Short mmCIF file of C-alpha atoms and ligand atoms in Angstrom, two decimals:
data_model
loop_
_atom_site.label_atom_id
_atom_site.label_comp_id
_atom_site.label_asym_id
_atom_site.label_seq_id
_atom_site.Cartn_x
_atom_site.Cartn_y
_atom_site.Cartn_z
CA MET A 3 12.13 112.13 110.55
CA GLY A 4 10.04 114.94 112.21
CA ILE A 5 10.06 118.56 110.87
CA GLU A 6 8.58 121.41 112.85
CA SER A 7 8.11 125.06 111.88
CA SER A 8 4.62 126.01 113.63
CA CYS A 9 6.08 129.09 115.33
CA ASP A 10 9.73 130.57 115.81
CA GLU A 11 11.67 127.33 116.00
CA THR A 12 12.80 125.54 112.95
CA ALA A 13 13.47 121.97 114.00
CA ALA A 14 14.25 118.48 112.45
CA ALA A 15 14.84 115.35 114.24
CA VAL A 16 15.13 111.75 113.79
CA VAL A 17 13.60 108.91 115.94
CA ARG A 18 14.11 105.18 115.66
CA GLY A 19 11.01 103.55 117.49
CA ARG A 20 11.09 105.66 120.42
CA THR A 21 14.73 106.50 120.54
CA VAL A 22 15.85 110.15 119.70
CA LEU A 23 18.71 109.83 117.22
CA SER A 24 18.93 113.46 116.60
CA ASP A 25 17.23 116.83 117.48
CA GLU A 26 18.02 120.02 115.71
CA ILE A 27 16.62 123.40 116.38
CA ALA A 28 17.31 126.78 114.97
CA SER A 29 15.47 129.47 116.60
CA SER A 30 14.49 133.03 115.68
CA ALA A 31 13.53 133.84 119.37
CA ASP A 32 16.25 136.29 119.70
CA VAL A 33 15.11 138.45 117.01
CA GLN A 34 11.41 137.99 117.97
CA SER A 35 12.11 139.16 121.46
CA LEU A 36 13.00 142.53 120.18
CA TYR A 37 9.33 142.79 119.27
CA GLY A 38 7.67 141.46 122.44
CA GLY A 39 6.32 138.28 120.65
CA VAL A 40 6.37 136.44 117.49
CA VAL A 41 6.13 138.49 114.26
CA PRO A 42 4.80 136.02 111.74
CA GLU A 43 6.42 137.24 108.82
CA ILE A 44 9.99 137.24 110.46
CA ALA A 45 9.24 133.58 111.52
CA SER A 46 8.55 132.43 108.07
CA ARG A 47 11.53 133.93 106.68
CA ALA A 48 13.69 132.52 109.31
CA HIS A 49 12.13 129.12 108.58
CA THR A 50 12.97 129.42 104.71
CA GLU A 51 16.64 130.28 105.53
CA ALA A 52 16.99 127.58 108.18
CA VAL A 53 14.91 124.44 107.08
CA SER A 54 17.25 122.89 104.63
CA ALA A 55 20.41 123.02 106.77
CA VAL A 56 18.47 122.00 109.94
CA VAL A 57 17.21 118.95 108.20
CA GLU A 58 20.63 118.02 106.70
CA ARG A 59 22.20 118.38 110.27
CA ALA A 60 19.45 116.09 111.82
CA VAL A 61 20.19 113.35 109.39
CA LYS A 62 23.93 113.69 109.63
CA LYS A 63 23.69 113.66 113.61
CA ALA A 64 21.59 110.58 113.50
CA GLY A 65 24.41 108.76 111.84
CA ILE A 66 22.13 107.65 108.90
CA GLY A 67 21.57 108.22 105.12
CA TYR A 68 18.51 109.93 103.63
CA GLY A 69 17.74 106.65 102.17
CA ASP A 70 17.46 105.03 105.73
CA LEU A 71 14.32 107.18 106.61
CA ASP A 72 11.06 105.23 106.79
CA ALA A 73 8.95 108.39 106.64
CA VAL A 74 8.76 112.13 106.86
CA ALA A 75 6.41 113.67 109.36
CA VAL A 76 5.65 117.42 109.30
CA THR A 77 3.57 119.74 111.71
CA TYR A 78 0.57 120.77 109.51
CA GLY A 79 -1.19 122.77 112.35
CA ALA A 80 -1.89 124.47 114.49
CA GLY A 81 0.25 127.41 114.36
CA LEU A 82 1.32 130.46 112.23
CA LEU A 83 0.13 129.69 108.67
CA GLY A 84 3.13 131.09 106.75
CA ALA A 85 5.47 129.45 109.16
CA LEU A 86 3.72 126.03 108.81
CA LEU A 87 3.66 126.29 105.16
CA VAL A 88 7.50 126.38 104.93
CA GLY A 89 7.80 123.09 106.92
CA VAL A 90 4.94 121.40 104.82
CA SER A 91 6.18 122.46 101.55
CA PHE A 92 9.70 121.46 102.51
CA ALA A 93 8.61 117.93 103.93
CA LYS A 94 6.41 117.23 100.81
CA ALA A 95 9.36 117.93 98.45
CA PHE A 96 11.65 116.07 100.54
CA ALA A 97 9.42 112.97 101.00
CA TYR A 98 8.69 112.94 97.12
CA ALA A 99 12.30 113.04 96.17
CA LEU A 100 13.07 110.19 98.67
CA ASN A 101 9.97 108.26 97.66
CA LYS A 102 8.97 107.92 101.41
CA PRO A 103 5.54 108.36 102.92
CA LEU A 104 4.57 111.73 104.28
CA ILE A 105 2.78 111.97 107.61
CA ALA A 106 0.77 114.96 108.89
CA ALA A 107 1.65 115.69 112.43
CA ASP A 108 -0.77 117.60 114.88
CA HIS A 109 1.55 119.88 116.88
CA ILE A 110 -0.23 119.38 120.12
CA ARG A 111 -0.30 115.50 119.75
CA GLY A 112 3.33 116.04 119.22
CA HIS A 113 3.65 117.61 122.62
CA LEU A 114 1.85 114.58 124.15
CA ALA A 115 4.01 112.07 122.00
CA ALA A 116 7.10 113.68 123.71
CA ALA A 117 6.54 111.47 126.73
CA TYR A 118 7.08 108.20 124.52
CA THR A 119 10.61 109.29 123.70
CA CYS A 120 11.72 109.14 127.41
CA ALA A 121 9.80 105.95 128.26
CA PRO A 122 10.08 103.01 125.96
CA ASP A 123 7.59 101.07 127.85
CA LEU A 124 5.06 103.78 128.39
CA GLU A 125 1.49 102.45 127.29
CA PRO A 126 -2.08 103.97 127.75
CA PRO A 127 -4.00 104.25 129.65
CA PHE A 128 -2.32 107.28 131.49
CA VAL A 129 -3.55 110.77 132.56
CA THR A 130 -1.64 113.74 130.72
CA LEU A 131 -1.27 117.33 131.72
CA LEU A 132 -1.17 119.28 128.53
CA ALA A 133 0.02 122.95 129.40
CA SER A 134 1.34 125.01 126.33
CA GLY A 135 0.98 128.31 124.94
CA GLY A 136 -2.42 127.80 123.47
CA HIS A 137 -3.91 124.90 125.42
CA THR A 138 -4.33 123.79 129.00
CA ALA A 139 -6.17 120.47 129.61
CA VAL A 140 -6.15 117.29 131.65
CA LEU A 141 -6.55 114.31 129.26
CA TYR A 142 -7.11 110.56 129.60
CA ALA A 143 -5.14 108.59 127.09
CA GLU A 144 -7.13 105.80 126.14
CA SER A 145 -4.93 104.37 123.38
CA GLU A 146 -1.84 105.61 121.26
CA GLY A 147 -4.14 107.25 119.03
CA LYS A 148 -6.93 108.44 121.12
CA PHE A 149 -7.22 111.02 124.15
CA ARG A 150 -10.23 112.09 125.99
CA ILE A 151 -10.63 115.68 127.52
CA LEU A 152 -11.32 115.55 131.18
CA GLY A 153 -11.02 119.27 131.61
CA ALA A 154 -9.72 122.28 129.76
CA THR A 155 -9.14 125.93 130.39
CA LEU A 156 -12.40 128.12 130.08
CA ASP A 157 -10.20 131.04 128.85
CA ASP A 158 -6.41 131.83 128.93
CA ALA A 159 -4.04 128.76 128.60
CA ALA A 160 -1.36 128.76 131.31
CA GLY A 161 1.42 129.56 129.01
CA GLU A 162 -0.48 132.43 127.85
CA ALA A 163 -0.92 133.47 131.41
CA PHE A 164 2.87 133.33 131.88
CA ASP A 165 3.35 135.42 128.75
CA LYS A 166 0.94 138.14 129.80
CA VAL A 167 2.05 138.41 133.36
CA ALA A 168 5.87 138.51 132.16
CA ARG A 169 4.82 141.45 129.91
CA VAL A 170 3.11 143.26 132.92
CA LEU A 171 6.38 142.81 134.90
CA GLY A 172 8.33 144.19 132.00
CA LEU A 173 9.93 140.79 131.18
CA LYS A 174 10.71 139.60 127.74
CA TYR A 175 9.06 136.95 125.60
CA PRO A 176 8.75 134.01 126.22
CA GLY A 177 7.38 134.69 129.62
CA GLY A 178 7.85 131.31 131.36
CA PRO A 179 11.47 131.05 131.42
CA ASN A 180 11.81 134.80 132.25
CA ILE A 181 9.47 134.59 135.14
CA GLU A 182 11.57 131.74 136.50
CA ARG A 183 14.60 133.75 136.22
CA CYS A 184 12.98 136.69 137.86
CA ILE A 185 11.71 134.70 140.89
CA ARG A 186 15.29 133.58 141.59
CA GLU A 187 15.95 137.29 142.52
CA GLY A 188 13.76 136.91 145.52
CA ASN A 189 13.07 134.07 147.97
CA GLY A 190 10.43 132.42 145.82
CA LYS A 191 7.81 132.45 148.44
CA PRO A 192 4.06 133.33 147.21
CA VAL A 193 3.61 136.27 149.73
CA ILE A 194 1.01 138.21 147.55
CA PRO A 195 -2.45 136.78 147.96
CA MET A 196 -3.82 135.40 144.62
CA PRO A 197 -7.42 134.47 143.73
CA LYS A 198 -8.56 130.95 144.20
CA MET A 199 -8.14 129.06 140.85
CA LEU A 200 -11.41 127.04 140.54
CA LYS A 201 -9.97 125.00 143.00
CA GLY A 202 -12.87 122.80 144.46
CA GLY A 203 -15.15 123.68 141.72
CA GLY A 204 -15.08 123.69 137.81
CA GLY A 205 -14.21 119.79 137.83
CA TYR A 206 -11.08 119.54 135.72
CA ASN A 207 -11.50 122.98 134.08
CA PHE A 208 -9.10 125.79 134.57
CA SER A 209 -9.64 129.61 134.46
CA TYR A 210 -6.52 131.87 134.21
CA SER A 211 -8.11 135.25 133.28
CA GLY A 212 -8.93 136.14 136.87
CA LEU A 213 -5.33 135.35 137.90
CA LYS A 214 -3.90 137.53 135.18
CA THR A 215 -6.26 140.38 136.08
CA ALA A 216 -5.43 140.12 139.72
CA VAL A 217 -1.61 140.52 138.91
CA ILE A 218 -2.24 143.61 136.61
CA ASN A 219 -4.49 145.14 139.24
CA TYR A 220 -2.07 144.50 141.94
CA CYS A 221 0.93 146.14 139.85
CA HIS A 222 -1.18 149.06 138.71
CA THR A 223 -2.44 149.77 142.17
CA MET A 224 1.08 149.77 143.49
CA GLU A 225 2.15 152.01 140.82
CA GLN A 226 -0.67 154.53 141.04
CA LYS A 227 0.03 154.77 144.90
CA GLY A 228 3.72 155.13 144.21
CA LEU A 229 4.65 152.27 146.37
CA PRO A 230 7.48 150.01 145.45
CA TYR A 231 6.88 146.30 144.97
CA SER A 232 8.81 143.25 144.26
CA LYS A 233 8.66 141.82 140.77
CA ALA A 234 10.15 138.51 142.11
CA ASP A 235 7.26 138.34 144.79
CA VAL A 236 4.49 139.02 142.21
CA ALA A 237 6.09 136.42 139.89
CA ALA A 238 6.42 133.87 142.58
CA SER A 239 2.97 134.31 143.87
CA PHE A 240 1.67 134.10 140.28
CA GLN A 241 3.61 130.95 139.57
CA CYS A 242 2.52 129.05 142.77
CA ALA A 243 -1.26 129.93 141.93
CA ALA A 244 -0.88 129.07 138.32
CA VAL A 245 0.92 125.68 138.73
CA ASP A 246 -0.63 124.34 142.06
CA VAL A 247 -4.01 123.99 140.26
CA LEU A 248 -2.43 122.29 137.46
CA VAL A 249 -0.85 119.71 139.72
CA ASP A 250 -4.04 119.32 141.93
CA LYS A 251 -6.35 118.72 139.05
CA THR A 252 -4.01 116.45 137.39
CA MET A 253 -3.57 114.21 140.50
CA GLU A 254 -7.24 114.23 141.11
CA ALA A 255 -7.98 113.00 137.68
CA ALA A 256 -5.28 110.29 138.21
CA ARG A 257 -6.93 109.21 141.31
CA GLU A 258 -10.46 109.20 139.89
CA THR A 259 -9.53 107.30 136.55
CA GLY A 260 -7.24 104.85 138.54
CA VAL A 261 -4.36 105.08 136.15
CA HIS A 262 -0.90 104.11 137.39
CA THR A 263 0.92 106.76 135.20
CA VAL A 264 0.86 110.46 134.75
CA THR A 265 2.56 112.40 131.90
CA ALA A 266 2.94 116.10 130.98
CA GLY A 267 3.76 117.93 127.96
CA GLY A 268 3.76 121.50 126.39
CA GLY A 269 6.17 124.43 127.12
CA VAL A 270 4.92 124.98 130.71
CA ALA A 271 5.99 121.57 131.64
CA ALA A 272 9.36 122.84 131.36
CA ASN A 273 8.61 124.90 134.55
CA SER A 274 10.88 123.81 137.39
CA TYR A 275 8.45 124.46 140.16
CA LEU A 276 5.70 122.49 138.11
CA ARG A 277 8.07 119.56 137.62
CA GLN A 278 9.16 119.52 141.33
CA ARG A 279 5.63 119.64 142.49
CA LEU A 280 4.50 117.05 140.02
CA SER A 281 7.29 114.62 140.95
CA GLU A 282 6.59 115.15 144.78
CA ALA A 283 2.74 114.61 144.26
CA CYS A 284 3.27 111.34 141.95
CA GLU A 285 5.73 110.00 144.57
CA ALA A 286 3.36 110.46 147.47
CA ALA A 287 0.48 108.89 145.38
CA GLY A 288 2.59 105.98 144.27
CA LEU A 289 2.16 106.92 140.54
CA ARG A 290 4.82 106.67 137.85
CA LEU A 291 5.58 110.11 136.45
CA VAL A 292 6.72 110.26 132.78
CA LEU A 293 8.05 113.84 132.18
CA PRO A 294 9.86 114.66 129.10
CA GLU A 295 13.21 116.32 129.59
CA LYS A 296 12.82 120.21 129.44
CA ARG A 297 13.91 120.87 125.92
CA LEU A 298 11.45 118.26 124.69
CA CYS A 299 8.56 120.06 126.48
CA THR A 300 9.08 123.27 124.47
CA ASP A 301 8.74 123.21 120.71
CA ASN A 302 11.15 120.74 119.23
CA ALA A 303 10.98 118.05 116.42
CA ALA A 304 11.70 114.91 118.22
CA MET A 305 8.22 115.18 119.43
CA ILE A 306 6.91 115.53 115.93
CA ALA A 307 8.91 112.53 114.81
CA ALA A 308 7.58 110.59 117.85
CA GLU A 309 4.02 111.44 116.89
CA GLY A 310 5.03 110.42 113.26
CA ALA A 311 6.00 107.15 114.59
CA VAL A 312 2.74 106.69 116.42
CA GLN A 313 0.71 107.68 113.23
CA TYR A 314 3.07 105.36 111.08
CA ARG A 315 2.04 102.47 113.23
CA LEU A 316 -1.47 103.24 112.76
CA GLY A 317 -1.10 103.56 109.08
CA ASN A 318 -2.10 107.26 108.80
CA PHE A 319 -0.40 108.70 105.91
CA ALA A 320 -0.97 112.10 104.17
CA LYS A 321 -1.18 112.79 100.47
CA MET A 322 0.81 115.45 98.60
CA ASP A 323 -2.12 117.76 98.61
CA LEU A 324 -1.52 118.18 102.34
CA ASN A 325 -2.25 121.74 103.35
CA ALA A 326 -1.28 123.63 106.52
CA LYS A 327 -4.09 124.62 109.17
CA ALA A 328 -3.68 127.83 111.45
CA SER A 329 -6.07 125.98 113.97
CA VAL A 330 -7.21 122.73 114.66
CA PRO A 331 -9.96 122.03 117.22
CA LEU A 332 -8.78 120.20 120.27
CA ALA A 333 -11.29 117.51 119.85
CA ALA A 334 -9.96 116.78 116.38
CA THR A 335 -6.62 116.75 117.60
CA LEU A 336 -7.21 114.15 120.29
CA GLY A 337 -9.25 111.87 118.20
CA GLY A 338 -6.76 111.16 115.55
CA HIS A 339 -7.12 111.62 111.92
O1 KG4 B 14 4.49 124.33 123.88
P1 KG4 B 14 4.88 125.56 123.63
O2 KG4 B 14 6.49 125.58 123.45
O3 KG4 B 14 4.44 126.26 122.36
C1 KG4 B 14 2.94 126.03 122.15
O4 KG4 B 14 2.74 124.97 121.42
O5 KG4 B 14 2.16 127.01 122.61
O6 KG4 B 14 4.54 126.66 124.89
C2 KG4 B 14 5.16 127.93 124.84
C3 KG4 B 14 4.66 128.42 126.16
C4 KG4 B 14 4.88 130.03 126.22
O7 KG4 B 14 3.49 130.50 126.69
C5 KG4 B 14 5.88 129.90 127.41
O8 KG4 B 14 5.91 131.04 128.25
C6 KG4 B 14 5.74 128.61 128.19
O9 KG4 B 14 5.21 127.81 127.28
N1 KG4 B 14 6.88 128.22 128.79
C7 KG4 B 14 6.97 128.22 130.22
C8 KG4 B 14 8.26 127.83 130.43
N2 KG4 B 14 8.95 127.61 129.10
C9 KG4 B 14 8.03 127.88 128.38
N3 KG4 B 14 6.04 128.55 131.19
C10 KG4 B 14 6.50 128.33 132.45
N4 KG4 B 14 7.67 127.95 132.85
C11 KG4 B 14 8.72 127.70 131.71
N5 KG4 B 14 10.09 127.34 132.17
ZN1 ZN B 15 4.18 123.93 121.10
#
């Protein structure tokens, strides 16, 4: 069983090996969008109200009994502390009551483990694009338990850039899907020039702050001059610049490391343009692409259960004094426990 409560989604799921048996989510996103972002106290209260029923539903829909579970994995970090504590406290009591082992799952490793749920035969080494709200990195998977950072963002994460640009365009949180919706109102072409995104230089590193500033400057200049502009054009131009560099650097990393497989994870991997560009690039390069379905890219518990299964095989179990952590350094995340 996997339990996830790091942000505004209360989720529980059951996996058997790499097969997802159930995947339940209760979200407070509708309430949060009234405030333009996630309000931690609202998230914690919503988790408290939802967690018990969501876990019960996940077990029922998996078609098993509580006693059939082998272990209980829970996201212990990174995330909103109060929100995480709801999941961690529930998971401890649940595991204790069932006399099953408890597993501390790292949220970002969960995003990476999502790929395993859609490819039973996926084995390292492979190159992974991690693009979430807090992280953007190209990683080399050495083994199930160990990833190496090839490059990462020097400032904002890709998802953060989507969220900030959405706000500038007057679109609601979360930015990614709303930017995609906005783009569909235009012709989708990147007609507004955007800054070069560390394309040749920077190795596998990224920088999103210049792109975000360029969008802000463009909108403000047009508004000051009293000139009309198309939000859909701005959104499309931003999306191309933000996504193309992710695809280019991931493909370059795959070429250089000589892997045969590329995977991706994190909320931004749900982006349709990114998914299309990555699949075209992998097909052209003769590489296998393992792309979790969209709902497994954004926050969910199947990925936490999948990461729990990885840690279970590695024999990494948590004690009952497990605490939640608001932040976990990426290096610690990637090296295992
Ligand atoms: O991985 P995630 O669900 O949570 C974190 O662990 O951070 O990522 C959330 C981020 C948000 O910044 C959101 O705007 C972005 O992923 N996102 C998207 C899309 N769906 C979610 N970005 C671009 N296109 C999408 N369709
Ligand atoms: Zn996430």
